[in-house]
Tab-separated table of C-alpha atoms in Angstrom:
chain	number	residue	atom	x	y	z
A	1	MET	CA	23.221	-4.613	-37.388
A	2	ALA	CA	19.950	-4.575	-36.388
A	3	ALA	CA	18.654	-3.442	-32.783
A	4	GLN	CA	17.536	-6.015	-30.315
A	5	ASN	CA	14.891	-5.683	-28.690
A	6	ASN	CA	15.161	-7.406	-25.486
A	7	VAL	CA	17.373	-4.511	-24.004
A	8	VAL	CA	16.728	-1.431	-22.208
A	9	LYS	CA	17.672	1.922	-24.330
A	10	SER	CA	19.689	4.900	-22.160
A	11	THR	CA	19.023	8.184	-23.985
A	12	ASP	CA	18.982	10.350	-20.685
A	13	HIS	CA	21.455	12.160	-21.527
A	14	SER	CA	20.255	15.398	-20.197
A	15	GLN	CA	19.978	14.764	-16.845
A	16	ARG	CA	21.976	12.328	-14.646
A	17	LYS	CA	19.644	9.499	-13.117
A	18	GLU	CA	19.677	9.152	-9.366
A	19	ARG	CA	22.736	6.392	-8.782
A	20	PRO	CA	22.414	3.642	-6.203
A	21	VAL	CA	24.543	3.501	-3.291
A	22	ASN	CA	27.556	2.556	-3.870
A	23	GLN	CA	28.880	0.022	-1.934
A	24	GLN	CA	32.692	-1.302	-1.532
A	25	LEU	CA	33.472	-4.082	-3.705
A	26	PRO	CA	37.036	-6.364	-3.933
A	27	LYS	CA	39.257	-5.460	-6.765
A	28	PRO	CA	38.402	-6.945	-9.739
A	29	ASN	CA	40.919	-10.072	-10.520
A	30	PHE	CA	39.408	-12.045	-12.819
A	31	ALA	CA	38.216	-14.577	-10.707
A	32	GLU	CA	35.449	-15.348	-13.340
A	33	PRO	CA	36.978	-14.437	-16.422
A	34	ALA	CA	34.358	-16.257	-18.407
A	35	THR	CA	31.822	-13.809	-17.037
A	36	GLN	CA	30.805	-11.456	-19.093
A	37	VAL	CA	28.480	-8.775	-20.344
A	38	THR	CA	27.695	-6.997	-23.641
A	39	PHE	CA	27.207	-3.088	-24.329
A	40	LEU	CA	25.296	-2.149	-27.658
A	41	ILE	CA	26.800	0.803	-28.189
A	42	GLY	CA	25.509	3.638	-31.138
A	43	PRO	CA	22.708	4.601	-32.916
A	44	ASP	CA	19.687	1.204	-34.578
A	45	ASN	CA	21.693	1.657	-38.163
A	46	ASP	CA	25.255	1.650	-36.496
A	47	ILE	CA	25.376	-0.021	-33.806
A	48	MET	CA	28.547	-1.862	-32.375
A	49	LYS	CA	28.664	-4.437	-30.023
A	50	PHE	CA	31.384	-4.597	-27.138
A	51	ILE	CA	31.672	-7.644	-24.572
A	52	VAL	CA	33.266	-6.581	-21.590
A	53	HIS	CA	34.095	-8.499	-17.995
A	54	LYS	CA	31.224	-8.398	-15.684
A	55	GLU	CA	33.889	-7.778	-12.607
A	56	PHE	CA	35.326	-4.458	-14.345
A	57	ALA	CA	32.387	-2.668	-15.376
A	58	CYS	CA	30.563	-3.214	-12.002
A	59	TYR	CA	33.001	-2.627	-9.819
A	60	HIS	CA	33.703	1.027	-11.069
A	61	SER	CA	29.919	2.283	-12.159
A	62	SER	CA	27.226	1.383	-9.605
A	63	VAL	CA	24.446	2.269	-11.713
A	64	VAL	CA	25.932	-0.909	-14.582
A	65	ARG	CA	26.341	-2.845	-11.612
A	66	ALA	CA	22.585	-2.495	-10.210
A	67	ALA	CA	21.344	-2.697	-13.886
A	68	PHE	CA	23.028	-5.998	-14.168
A	69	SER	CA	21.828	-6.888	-10.804
A	70	SER	CA	18.130	-6.581	-11.546
A	71	ASN	CA	15.319	-8.132	-12.330
A	72	PHE	CA	14.534	-6.140	-15.407
A	73	VAL	CA	15.273	-6.770	-19.057
A	74	ASP	CA	18.928	-5.503	-19.275
A	75	GLY	CA	19.656	-7.765	-15.693
A	76	GLN	CA	17.981	-11.104	-17.449
A	77	THR	CA	19.985	-10.298	-20.369
A	78	GLN	CA	23.301	-9.178	-19.085
A	79	THR	CA	23.078	-6.473	-21.987
A	80	TYR	CA	23.213	-2.615	-21.357
A	81	ARG	CA	22.049	-0.701	-24.395
A	82	ILE	CA	23.470	2.893	-25.065
A	83	GLU	CA	22.144	4.886	-27.808
A	84	ASP	CA	23.689	8.636	-27.734
A	85	THR	CA	27.354	8.318	-27.496
A	86	SER	CA	29.945	7.371	-29.787
A	87	ALA	CA	32.076	4.180	-29.662
A	88	GLY	CA	34.959	6.420	-30.127
A	89	ALA	CA	34.257	7.331	-26.715
A	90	PHE	CA	32.680	3.439	-25.099
A	91	ARG	CA	36.655	2.835	-26.459
A	92	LEU	CA	37.895	5.062	-24.023
A	93	LEU	CA	35.594	3.908	-21.311
A	94	VAL	CA	36.088	0.121	-21.781
A	95	GLN	CA	40.100	1.331	-21.839
A	96	TRP	CA	39.904	2.949	-18.311
A	97	LEU	CA	37.552	0.529	-17.242
A	98	TYR	CA	40.408	-1.959	-17.313
A	99	THR	CA	43.421	-0.013	-16.996
A	100	GLN	CA	42.522	3.187	-15.259
A	101	ARG	CA	44.057	5.208	-17.735
A	102	LEU	CA	43.861	6.927	-20.691
A	103	LYS	CA	45.846	6.061	-23.569
A	104	ILE	CA	44.621	8.844	-25.983
A	105	VAL	CA	45.629	6.538	-29.351
A	106	GLN	CA	47.314	9.838	-31.068
A	107	TRP	CA	49.227	11.058	-28.054
A	108	SER	CA	52.135	9.343	-26.612
A	109	ASP	CA	52.305	8.778	-23.018
A	110	SER	CA	56.097	9.325	-23.251
A	111	GLY	CA	56.982	13.071	-21.969
A	112	VAL	CA	53.092	13.436	-20.951
A	113	PHE	CA	52.088	15.330	-22.970
A	114	ASP	CA	55.477	16.852	-25.426
A	115	GLY	CA	54.345	16.863	-29.099
A	116	LEU	CA	51.123	17.473	-29.095
A	117	ALA	CA	50.972	20.467	-31.043
A	118	GLU	CA	53.251	18.877	-33.490
A	119	GLU	CA	50.870	15.802	-33.944
A	120	ALA	CA	48.072	18.235	-33.861
A	121	GLU	CA	49.067	19.817	-36.876
A	122	GLU	CA	50.142	16.528	-38.604
A	123	ASP	CA	46.432	15.115	-37.839
A	124	LYS	CA	45.271	18.279	-39.882
A	125	ALA	CA	47.161	17.035	-42.915
A	126	CYS	CA	46.838	14.410	-42.700
A	127	ASN	CA	43.392	13.245	-41.791
A	128	GLY	CA	41.086	15.497	-42.773
A	129	GLY	CA	41.817	18.529	-41.087
A	130	ASP	CA	40.154	20.412	-38.098
A	131	ALA	CA	36.642	17.506	-39.039
A	132	HIS	CA	39.765	15.054	-37.973
A	133	LEU	CA	40.283	16.746	-34.340
A	134	LEU	CA	36.884	17.670	-33.549
A	135	GLU	CA	35.962	14.351	-33.657
A	136	LYS	CA	38.785	13.316	-31.193
A	137	ASP	CA	37.519	15.941	-28.906
A	138	MET	CA	33.708	15.132	-29.595
A	139	ASN	CA	35.196	11.765	-28.165
A	140	LEU	CA	36.643	12.999	-24.794
A	141	VAL	CA	33.333	15.280	-23.934
A	142	ARG	CA	31.058	12.623	-24.977
A	143	LEU	CA	32.907	9.867	-22.919
A	144	TRP	CA	32.735	12.801	-19.566
A	145	VAL	CA	28.645	13.164	-20.347
A	146	LEU	CA	28.525	9.023	-20.308
A	147	ALA	CA	31.360	8.846	-17.185
A	148	ASP	CA	28.730	10.939	-15.433
A	149	ARG	CA	25.889	9.039	-16.446
A	150	LEU	CA	27.307	6.194	-15.311
A	151	GLY	CA	28.443	7.231	-11.941
A	152	ILE	CA	32.133	6.915	-12.080
A	153	PRO	CA	34.190	10.657	-10.607
A	154	LYS	CA	36.973	9.611	-11.079
A	155	LEU	CA	36.688	9.096	-14.854
A	156	GLN	CA	34.918	12.494	-15.254
A	157	ASN	CA	38.661	13.884	-13.786
A	158	ASP	CA	40.807	12.082	-15.637
A	159	VAL	CA	38.617	13.494	-19.332
A	160	MET	CA	38.829	16.963	-17.579
A	161	ALA	CA	42.594	16.806	-16.836
A	162	VAL	CA	43.142	15.559	-20.196
A	163	ILE	CA	41.118	18.275	-22.340
A	164	ILE	CA	42.824	20.936	-20.813
A	165	ASN	CA	46.207	19.352	-21.186
A	166	ILE	CA	44.939	19.244	-24.952
A	167	GLY	CA	44.451	23.000	-24.462
A	168	LYS	CA	47.130	24.107	-22.920
A	169	ASN	CA	49.873	21.345	-25.047
A	170	ALA	CA	48.257	20.985	-28.304
A	171	TYR	CA	45.782	23.775	-30.016
A	172	GLN	CA	42.028	25.322	-29.064
A	173	PRO	CA	38.929	23.537	-27.798
A	174	GLN	CA	36.860	22.756	-31.277
A	175	TRP	CA	33.859	25.272	-30.491
A	176	GLU	CA	31.455	22.973	-32.065
A	177	THR	CA	31.307	20.969	-29.106
A	178	PHE	CA	29.823	23.376	-27.165
A	179	ARG	CA	26.652	22.802	-28.509
A	180	TYR	CA	26.947	19.014	-27.742
A	181	ILE	CA	28.143	19.704	-23.999
A	182	TYR	CA	25.189	22.217	-23.098
A	183	GLU	CA	22.574	19.743	-25.380
A	184	SER	CA	24.133	16.932	-22.970
A	185	THR	CA	24.758	18.332	-19.240
A	186	ALA	CA	22.674	20.778	-16.870
A	187	GLU	CA	23.252	23.859	-14.830
A	188	GLY	CA	26.270	23.778	-12.937
A	189	SER	CA	27.810	20.596	-14.620
A	190	PRO	CA	32.100	21.523	-14.607
A	191	LEU	CA	32.131	20.730	-18.196
A	192	ARG	CA	29.723	23.072	-19.124
A	193	ALA	CA	31.910	25.936	-16.659
A	194	LEU	CA	34.948	24.574	-19.050
A	195	ALA	CA	32.817	25.350	-21.994
A	196	THR	CA	32.764	28.753	-20.765
A	197	ARG	CA	36.178	29.253	-19.399
A	198	GLN	CA	37.406	28.205	-22.498
A	199	CYS	CA	34.770	30.475	-24.868
A	200	VAL	CA	36.507	33.094	-23.036
A	201	ILE	CA	39.416	32.781	-23.033
A	202	ASP	CA	40.095	30.563	-26.404
A	203	VAL	CA	37.488	32.203	-28.947
A	204	LEU	CA	37.407	35.500	-31.034
A	205	PRO	CA	34.853	37.630	-30.823
A	206	HIS	CA	34.837	37.927	-34.111
A	207	THR	CA	33.576	33.937	-34.165
A	208	LEU	CA	30.481	34.131	-32.162
A	209	VAL	CA	29.418	37.152	-33.985
A	210	LYS	CA	29.974	35.339	-37.277
A	211	ASN	CA	28.905	32.175	-36.207
A	212	PRO	CA	25.858	32.831	-33.885
A	213	SER	CA	24.059	29.499	-34.663
A	214	ALA	CA	27.100	27.452	-34.046
A	215	PHE	CA	27.151	28.291	-30.004
A	216	PRO	CA	24.959	27.357	-27.813
A	217	HIS	CA	22.112	30.072	-26.813
A	218	GLN	CA	23.253	29.992	-23.194
A	219	LEU	CA	27.091	30.053	-23.082
A	220	PRO	CA	26.882	33.815	-24.348
A	221	LEU	CA	25.224	34.448	-21.670
A	222	ASP	CA	27.384	32.683	-19.480
A	223	THR	CA	30.352	33.927	-20.507
A	224	ALA	CA	29.140	37.698	-19.689
A	225	VAL	CA	28.184	36.545	-16.011
A	226	HIS	CA	31.853	34.633	-16.041
A	227	CYS	CA	33.782	38.173	-16.959
A	228	ALA	CA	31.682	40.313	-14.848
A	229	GLN	CA	32.454	38.012	-12.021
A	230	TYR	CA	36.234	38.493	-13.242
A	231	MET	CA	35.999	41.660	-13.450
A	232	ARG	CA	34.657	41.928	-10.282
A	233	HIS	CA	37.585	40.456	-8.363
A	234	GLN	CA	39.718	42.492	-10.482
A	235	PHE	CA	38.892	45.570	-9.643
A	236	GLU	CA	38.857	46.974	-5.916
A	237	ASP	CA	37.642	49.943	-6.557
A	238	LYS	CA	34.539	49.496	-7.742
A	239	SER	CA	33.310	52.930	-7.847
A	240	ILE	CA	32.395	54.418	-11.531
A	241	GLU	CA	34.580	58.207	-12.359
A	242	ALA	CA	32.466	60.070	-15.014
A	243	LYS	CA	35.742	60.721	-16.954
A	244	ASP	CA	35.760	57.604	-17.512
A	245	PHE	CA	33.275	57.835	-20.576
A	246	PHE	CA	34.006	61.312	-21.310
A	247	VAL	CA	34.318	61.731	-25.000
A	248	ASP	CA	37.060	63.217	-26.461
A	249	THR	CA	37.004	66.884	-26.557
A	250	SER	CA	40.608	68.178	-27.990
A	251	SER	CA	39.561	68.745	-31.376
A	252	VAL	CA	36.356	71.209	-29.841
């Protein structure tokens, strides 16, 4: 599908844009079911088109509401272009706009997260191994970044809860997601803080040593700071004793 020239492209993913004041709107009720807006998602050579009821899109995002109410091109065409996210992530966004729930396809809602570990192993066996899990993890972090950009904090928190529950109940985070997180967020981002915590808890030290180029340059420093803060909190007695650093003299 060829890219359209009459839409505004949204590609700034390193900084959150200034958001319009969030005005209280009535909850969507399909009062105007024929009024729909278009989202064009993905790079120019692989665009996917999504049609969404305008009242749902505008109710949950003041950024989207301002865009479609403006006199600029996106307001005139009722078309919103986002190049730097995936169709999988946006599909989850649309799902949430209508239901305020995240139905992750590979996991059943029954028992909340029961059986995640088993299903993760089935994914590895049947769907290309870790690459399949990586794409699922990438869609979740892309969704968090997209929700941040569009000003949907409730969705951000729902995504965060899913990511953390996956880590607790299914499998360790795919560390390849860390680079995207650092490229797509600013310092102080909760998603960065989570990546740092996951790196401390779940990533083996030899993985960092053997694959330094796979990780963001800032991540090891953030990890060191996190560990230092934790250690300072743990040790009430912060005095340093010389004997703690003596070498063994028993053989002398």
